[in-house]
Amino acid sequence: MPDDTGTDAGPAADGDEAYKSAAPEASQPGRPAERRELRAQGRRTLRRLLDAGLRVFARRGYHAARVDDVVRAARTSHGTFYLYFANKEDLLRALAVDCAHRLTDLASDVGPIGPDAAGRAELQRFLRRFLDIYRHYGPVIRAWMEDQVGDRHVDRLGRKAFTEIGDRLALRMRESRVALPGGEPAAVGALMAMLERFSYGVASGRVGAADPAVLDTLTTIVHRGFFGAPAALGATRSPASPVAPA
């Protein structure tokens, strides 16, 4: 189907499934399109450009990526790109807003995590969604961590989203009444850092395990270490495979 400029879009070029439409339907366009009401076809074109941007940023890195790479990956034209985004920085900002909304939604949806089987199930549900978001938005989250976004409003969105996840996990730790030797702030900081590094390992392929094994192993570590689960309550699958050499 032709896009908004009459260009035949065709299938996405680098068909990495991790970066295909796991994002919200109501994605934010860049500055050129932010005052326009997009029709259904325009929203599909926007989504295709955003997905292509994620694939290109993941493959080439944000600094090395070019608008030309995104246009080729999306199978569209430069004219179409500039209808939606002013430049690649504008594209990254739109992706960052999408990611922040997904993380904020996740934070609000974390239920009680006790040391029992029900708590483990809720924790695993949260971790599965966190890993899924990181797989999809890994290049954006890394750009945040490396201070590449260059937009204070979007940076605040990112900090707010991660802070809300940390605050919700801290609340669940307090509810579980687990003893935290270093105190709650240290525990939350350590847990968030571990989740970010673990998720990066999975998204980059350096943790070479099938998803169920990875998720079970991570759930067991977090449940025992931060929510007081007994050793008898744990994963039933095989442990995750070792980290692959760099």
Short mmCIF file of N, CA, C and O in Angstrom, two decimals, residues 155-246:
data_model
loop_
_atom_site.label_atom_id
_atom_site.label_comp_id
_atom_site.label_asym_id
_atom_site.label_seq_id
_atom_site.Cartn_x
_atom_site.Cartn_y
_atom_site.Cartn_z
N ASP A 155 14.38 13.42 28.80
CA ASP A 155 15.22 12.85 29.87
C ASP A 155 14.45 12.75 31.17
O ASP A 155 14.56 11.76 31.90
N ARG A 156 13.65 13.78 31.47
CA ARG A 156 12.84 13.73 32.69
C ARG A 156 11.81 12.61 32.62
O ARG A 156 11.56 11.93 33.62
N LEU A 157 11.22 12.41 31.43
CA LEU A 157 10.27 11.30 31.27
C LEU A 157 10.94 9.97 31.57
O LEU A 157 10.37 9.11 32.23
N GLY A 158 12.15 9.80 31.06
CA GLY A 158 12.87 8.55 31.30
C GLY A 158 13.19 8.35 32.76
O GLY A 158 12.96 7.26 33.31
N ARG A 159 13.72 9.39 33.40
CA ARG A 159 14.03 9.28 34.83
C ARG A 159 12.77 9.00 35.64
O ARG A 159 12.77 8.20 36.58
N LYS A 160 11.68 9.68 35.28
CA LYS A 160 10.42 9.50 35.99
C LYS A 160 9.93 8.05 35.84
O LYS A 160 9.48 7.44 36.81
N ALA A 161 10.03 7.51 34.62
CA ALA A 161 9.55 6.15 34.39
C ALA A 161 10.34 5.14 35.21
O ALA A 161 9.77 4.26 35.87
N PHE A 162 11.68 5.25 35.19
CA PHE A 162 12.50 4.30 35.95
C PHE A 162 12.32 4.51 37.45
O PHE A 162 12.33 3.55 38.23
N THR A 163 12.14 5.78 37.86
CA THR A 163 11.92 6.06 39.28
C THR A 163 10.61 5.43 39.75
O THR A 163 10.52 4.87 40.85
N GLU A 164 9.57 5.51 38.91
CA GLU A 164 8.29 4.92 39.28
C GLU A 164 8.38 3.41 39.42
O GLU A 164 7.78 2.82 40.32
N ILE A 165 9.14 2.76 38.55
CA ILE A 165 9.34 1.31 38.69
C ILE A 165 10.08 1.02 39.99
O ILE A 165 9.71 0.14 40.76
N GLY A 166 11.15 1.78 40.25
CA GLY A 166 11.90 1.57 41.49
C GLY A 166 11.05 1.82 42.72
O GLY A 166 11.12 1.05 43.70
N ASP A 167 10.22 2.86 42.70
CA ASP A 167 9.36 3.16 43.84
C ASP A 167 8.33 2.05 44.07
O ASP A 167 8.04 1.68 45.21
N ARG A 168 7.78 1.52 42.96
CA ARG A 168 6.79 0.45 43.11
C ARG A 168 7.44 -0.83 43.65
O ARG A 168 6.86 -1.51 44.51
N LEU A 169 8.65 -1.14 43.19
CA LEU A 169 9.35 -2.32 43.72
C LEU A 169 9.71 -2.11 45.19
O LEU A 169 9.66 -3.05 45.99
N ALA A 170 10.09 -0.88 45.56
CA ALA A 170 10.39 -0.59 46.97
C ALA A 170 9.15 -0.81 47.83
O ALA A 170 9.23 -1.39 48.93
N LEU A 171 8.00 -0.37 47.35
CA LEU A 171 6.75 -0.59 48.08
C LEU A 171 6.50 -2.09 48.27
O LEU A 171 6.13 -2.53 49.36
N ARG A 172 6.69 -2.87 47.22
CA ARG A 172 6.47 -4.32 47.32
C ARG A 172 7.47 -4.97 48.26
O ARG A 172 7.14 -5.96 48.95
N MET A 173 8.70 -4.45 48.33
CA MET A 173 9.67 -4.97 49.30
C MET A 173 9.20 -4.69 50.73
O MET A 173 9.28 -5.55 51.61
N ARG A 174 8.72 -3.46 50.97
CA ARG A 174 8.24 -3.13 52.31
C ARG A 174 7.08 -4.02 52.71
O ARG A 174 6.99 -4.48 53.85
N GLU A 175 6.17 -4.26 51.77
CA GLU A 175 5.02 -5.11 52.06
C GLU A 175 5.44 -6.54 52.39
O GLU A 175 4.78 -7.22 53.18
N SER A 176 6.53 -7.01 51.78
CA SER A 176 6.98 -8.38 52.04
C SER A 176 7.72 -8.50 53.37
O SER A 176 8.02 -9.61 53.83
N ARG A 177 8.06 -7.34 53.97
CA ARG A 177 8.73 -7.29 55.28
C ARG A 177 10.04 -8.05 55.29
O ARG A 177 10.42 -8.66 56.29
N VAL A 178 10.75 -7.98 54.18
CA VAL A 178 12.04 -8.65 54.10
C VAL A 178 13.10 -7.76 54.75
O VAL A 178 13.03 -6.53 54.67
N ALA A 179 14.09 -8.36 55.41
CA ALA A 179 15.19 -7.61 56.00
C ALA A 179 16.20 -7.28 54.90
O ALA A 179 16.70 -8.17 54.21
N LEU A 180 16.48 -6.00 54.73
CA LEU A 180 17.41 -5.54 53.70
C LEU A 180 18.65 -4.99 54.42
O LEU A 180 18.61 -3.88 54.95
N PRO A 181 19.75 -5.75 54.45
CA PRO A 181 20.92 -5.35 55.24
C PRO A 181 21.44 -3.95 54.92
O PRO A 181 21.84 -3.22 55.81
N GLY A 182 21.43 -3.57 53.65
CA GLY A 182 21.96 -2.26 53.28
C GLY A 182 20.92 -1.16 53.28
O GLY A 182 21.24 -0.01 52.96
N GLY A 183 19.69 -1.49 53.61
CA GLY A 183 18.62 -0.51 53.58
C GLY A 183 17.89 -0.50 52.24
O GLY A 183 18.39 -0.99 51.23
N GLU A 184 16.70 0.08 52.25
CA GLU A 184 15.85 0.06 51.06
C GLU A 184 16.45 0.80 49.85
O GLU A 184 16.44 0.25 48.74
N PRO A 185 16.99 2.02 50.02
CA PRO A 185 17.54 2.71 48.83
C PRO A 185 18.64 1.91 48.14
O PRO A 185 18.67 1.83 46.91
N ALA A 186 19.53 1.30 48.95
CA ALA A 186 20.61 0.50 48.36
C ALA A 186 20.05 -0.72 47.65
O ALA A 186 20.51 -1.09 46.56
N ALA A 187 19.04 -1.36 48.25
CA ALA A 187 18.45 -2.55 47.64
C ALA A 187 17.76 -2.21 46.31
O ALA A 187 17.93 -2.93 45.32
N VAL A 188 17.00 -1.12 46.30
CA VAL A 188 16.31 -0.73 45.07
C VAL A 188 17.31 -0.35 43.99
O VAL A 188 17.17 -0.75 42.82
N GLY A 189 18.34 0.39 44.36
CA GLY A 189 19.36 0.77 43.38
C GLY A 189 20.06 -0.44 42.81
O GLY A 189 20.29 -0.52 41.59
N ALA A 190 20.39 -1.41 43.68
CA ALA A 190 21.05 -2.62 43.20
C ALA A 190 20.14 -3.44 42.30
O ALA A 190 20.58 -3.96 41.26
N LEU A 191 18.86 -3.54 42.67
CA LEU A 191 17.92 -4.31 41.86
C LEU A 191 17.73 -3.66 40.49
O LEU A 191 17.75 -4.35 39.45
N MET A 192 17.55 -2.34 40.43
CA MET A 192 17.35 -1.67 39.15
C MET A 192 18.59 -1.80 38.26
O MET A 192 18.47 -2.01 37.05
N ALA A 193 19.77 -1.68 38.86
CA ALA A 193 21.00 -1.83 38.08
C ALA A 193 21.14 -3.25 37.54
O ALA A 193 21.53 -3.46 36.39
N MET A 194 20.79 -4.23 38.37
CA MET A 194 20.87 -5.62 37.93
C MET A 194 19.89 -5.90 36.80
O MET A 194 20.23 -6.55 35.80
N LEU A 195 18.67 -5.39 36.92
CA LEU A 195 17.67 -5.60 35.87
C LEU A 195 18.12 -4.97 34.55
O LEU A 195 17.97 -5.56 33.48
N GLU A 196 18.69 -3.77 34.62
CA GLU A 196 19.13 -3.10 33.39
C GLU A 196 20.26 -3.88 32.73
O GLU A 196 20.24 -4.12 31.51
N ARG A 197 21.24 -4.33 33.50
CA ARG A 197 22.37 -5.07 32.92
C ARG A 197 21.93 -6.43 32.40
O ARG A 197 22.36 -6.89 31.35
N PHE A 198 21.08 -7.11 33.15
CA PHE A 198 20.59 -8.43 32.73
C PHE A 198 19.80 -8.30 31.43
O PHE A 198 19.98 -9.08 30.49
N SER A 199 18.93 -7.29 31.39
CA SER A 199 18.12 -7.09 30.20
C SER A 199 18.98 -6.75 29.00
O SER A 199 18.72 -7.20 27.87
N TYR A 200 20.03 -5.96 29.21
CA TYR A 200 20.95 -5.65 28.12
C TYR A 200 21.62 -6.91 27.61
O TYR A 200 21.77 -7.11 26.39
N GLY A 201 22.01 -7.81 28.52
CA GLY A 201 22.64 -9.06 28.11
C GLY A 201 21.73 -9.91 27.24
O GLY A 201 22.16 -10.51 26.25
N VAL A 202 20.46 -9.98 27.62
CA VAL A 202 19.50 -10.76 26.84
C VAL A 202 19.25 -10.10 25.49
O VAL A 202 19.29 -10.75 24.44
N ALA A 203 19.01 -8.78 25.50
CA ALA A 203 18.68 -8.07 24.26
C ALA A 203 19.84 -8.08 23.27
O ALA A 203 19.63 -8.13 22.06
N SER A 204 21.08 -8.07 23.77
CA SER A 204 22.24 -8.05 22.89
C SER A 204 22.70 -9.44 22.49
O SER A 204 23.62 -9.59 21.69
N GLY A 205 22.08 -10.49 23.07
CA GLY A 205 22.47 -11.85 22.73
C GLY A 205 23.65 -12.38 23.53
O GLY A 205 24.11 -13.51 23.30
N ARG A 206 24.15 -11.63 24.50
CA ARG A 206 25.30 -12.10 25.28
C ARG A 206 24.90 -13.11 26.34
O ARG A 206 25.75 -13.82 26.86
N VAL A 207 23.64 -13.13 26.73
CA VAL A 207 23.14 -14.18 27.61
C VAL A 207 22.48 -15.22 26.71
O VAL A 207 21.41 -14.99 26.17
N GLY A 208 23.18 -16.35 26.51
CA GLY A 208 22.75 -17.30 25.50
C GLY A 208 21.84 -18.38 26.04
O GLY A 208 22.20 -19.56 26.02
N ALA A 209 20.68 -18.02 26.53
CA ALA A 209 19.74 -19.01 27.06
C ALA A 209 18.38 -18.80 26.44
O ALA A 209 18.03 -17.70 26.03
N ALA A 210 17.60 -19.86 26.36
CA ALA A 210 16.22 -19.73 25.90
C ALA A 210 15.44 -18.88 26.90
O ALA A 210 15.71 -18.88 28.09
N ASP A 211 14.43 -18.19 26.42
CA ASP A 211 13.68 -17.26 27.27
C ASP A 211 13.16 -17.88 28.57
O ASP A 211 13.29 -17.27 29.62
N PRO A 212 12.54 -19.07 28.55
CA PRO A 212 12.01 -19.61 29.82
C PRO A 212 13.10 -19.81 30.87
O PRO A 212 12.88 -19.52 32.05
N ALA A 213 14.27 -20.29 30.47
CA ALA A 213 15.35 -20.49 31.43
C ALA A 213 15.85 -19.17 31.98
O ALA A 213 16.13 -19.03 33.18
N VAL A 214 16.00 -18.18 31.11
CA VAL A 214 16.46 -16.86 31.54
C VAL A 214 15.48 -16.26 32.55
O VAL A 214 15.87 -15.78 33.61
N LEU A 215 14.21 -16.30 32.21
CA LEU A 215 13.19 -15.70 33.06
C LEU A 215 13.10 -16.42 34.40
O LEU A 215 12.99 -15.78 35.46
N ASP A 216 13.14 -17.74 34.40
CA ASP A 216 13.07 -18.49 35.65
C ASP A 216 14.27 -18.19 36.55
O ASP A 216 14.13 -18.02 37.77
N THR A 217 15.45 -18.13 35.95
CA THR A 217 16.66 -17.86 36.74
C THR A 217 16.62 -16.46 37.35
O THR A 217 16.90 -16.28 38.54
N LEU A 218 16.26 -15.48 36.53
CA LEU A 218 16.17 -14.11 37.05
C LEU A 218 15.12 -14.00 38.14
O LEU A 218 15.34 -13.34 39.17
N THR A 219 13.97 -14.64 37.94
CA THR A 219 12.91 -14.60 38.94
C THR A 219 13.38 -15.18 40.26
O THR A 219 13.12 -14.61 41.34
N THR A 220 14.07 -16.31 40.21
CA THR A 220 14.56 -16.95 41.43
C THR A 220 15.54 -16.05 42.18
O THR A 220 15.45 -15.87 43.40
N ILE A 221 16.48 -15.44 41.44
CA ILE A 221 17.49 -14.58 42.08
C ILE A 221 16.81 -13.38 42.76
O ILE A 221 17.10 -13.05 43.92
N VAL A 222 15.92 -12.72 42.04
CA VAL A 222 15.27 -11.52 42.58
C VAL A 222 14.33 -11.88 43.72
O VAL A 222 14.29 -11.19 44.76
N HIS A 223 13.58 -12.97 43.58
CA HIS A 223 12.61 -13.34 44.60
C HIS A 223 13.30 -13.70 45.92
O HIS A 223 12.87 -13.29 47.00
N ARG A 224 14.39 -14.44 45.83
CA ARG A 224 15.11 -14.81 47.06
C ARG A 224 15.89 -13.63 47.63
O ARG A 224 15.92 -13.42 48.85
N GLY A 225 16.54 -12.88 46.75
CA GLY A 225 17.45 -11.83 47.22
C GLY A 225 16.75 -10.58 47.72
O GLY A 225 17.28 -9.90 48.60
N PHE A 226 15.55 -10.27 47.18
CA PHE A 226 14.92 -8.99 47.49
C PHE A 226 13.54 -9.11 48.12
O PHE A 226 13.00 -8.12 48.63
N PHE A 227 12.95 -10.32 48.08
CA PHE A 227 11.59 -10.47 48.61
C PHE A 227 11.47 -11.61 49.61
O PHE A 227 10.36 -11.99 49.98
N GLY A 228 12.61 -12.14 50.04
CA GLY A 228 12.62 -13.10 51.14
C GLY A 228 12.06 -14.47 50.83
O GLY A 228 11.65 -15.19 51.74
N ALA A 229 12.04 -14.90 49.56
CA ALA A 229 11.52 -16.22 49.23
C ALA A 229 12.45 -17.31 49.77
O ALA A 229 13.67 -17.16 49.73
N PRO A 230 11.88 -18.40 50.28
CA PRO A 230 12.72 -19.50 50.77
C PRO A 230 13.40 -20.23 49.62
O PRO A 230 12.91 -20.23 48.48
N ALA A 231 14.52 -20.88 49.93
CA ALA A 231 15.27 -21.60 48.90
C ALA A 231 14.45 -22.72 48.28
O ALA A 231 14.64 -23.10 47.13
N ALA A 232 13.50 -23.27 49.04
CA ALA A 232 12.68 -24.38 48.52
C ALA A 232 11.74 -23.92 47.41
O ALA A 232 11.27 -24.74 46.62
N LEU A 233 11.48 -22.62 47.34
CA LEU A 233 10.58 -22.09 46.33
C LEU A 233 11.43 -21.50 45.22
O LEU A 233 12.06 -20.47 45.38
N GLY A 234 11.47 -22.18 44.07
CA GLY A 234 12.35 -21.68 43.02
C GLY A 234 12.01 -22.23 41.67
O GLY A 234 10.97 -22.85 41.47
N ALA A 235 12.92 -22.01 40.74
CA ALA A 235 12.68 -22.42 39.36
C ALA A 235 12.69 -23.93 39.24
O ALA A 235 13.40 -24.63 39.96
N THR A 236 11.90 -24.42 38.33
CA THR A 236 11.87 -25.85 38.04
C THR A 236 12.57 -26.17 36.73
O THR A 236 12.79 -27.32 36.40
N ARG A 237 12.94 -25.15 35.97
CA ARG A 237 13.62 -25.36 34.69
C ARG A 237 15.12 -25.44 34.91
O ARG A 237 15.63 -25.14 35.97
N SER A 238 15.82 -25.77 33.83
CA SER A 238 17.27 -25.82 33.88
C SER A 238 17.82 -24.42 34.05
O SER A 238 17.25 -23.46 33.56
N PRO A 239 18.97 -24.28 34.72
CA PRO A 239 19.55 -22.95 34.89
C PRO A 239 19.91 -22.35 33.56
O PRO A 239 20.14 -23.03 32.57
N ALA A 240 20.02 -21.01 33.54
CA ALA A 240 20.38 -20.32 32.31
C ALA A 240 21.81 -20.67 31.91
O ALA A 240 22.65 -20.95 32.76
N SER A 241 22.06 -20.66 30.62
CA SER A 241 23.41 -20.97 30.15
C SER A 241 24.34 -19.82 30.46
O SER A 241 23.92 -18.69 30.69
N PRO A 242 25.67 -20.06 30.45
CA PRO A 242 26.62 -19.02 30.82
C PRO A 242 26.58 -17.86 29.81
O PRO A 242 26.13 -18.02 28.69
N VAL A 243 27.10 -16.74 30.26
CA VAL A 243 27.19 -15.59 29.38
C VAL A 243 28.19 -15.89 28.27
O VAL A 243 29.28 -16.39 28.54
N ALA A 244 27.80 -15.62 27.04
CA ALA A 244 28.67 -15.90 25.91
C ALA A 244 29.84 -14.93 25.92
O ALA A 244 29.72 -13.78 26.36
N PRO A 245 31.02 -15.36 25.44
CA PRO A 245 32.17 -14.44 25.42
C PRO A 245 31.91 -13.27 24.48
O PRO A 245 31.21 -13.41 23.48
N ALA A 246 32.48 -12.14 24.81
CA ALA A 246 32.29 -10.94 23.98
C ALA A 246 32.98 -11.11 22.64
O ALA A 246 33.95 -11.81 22.53
#
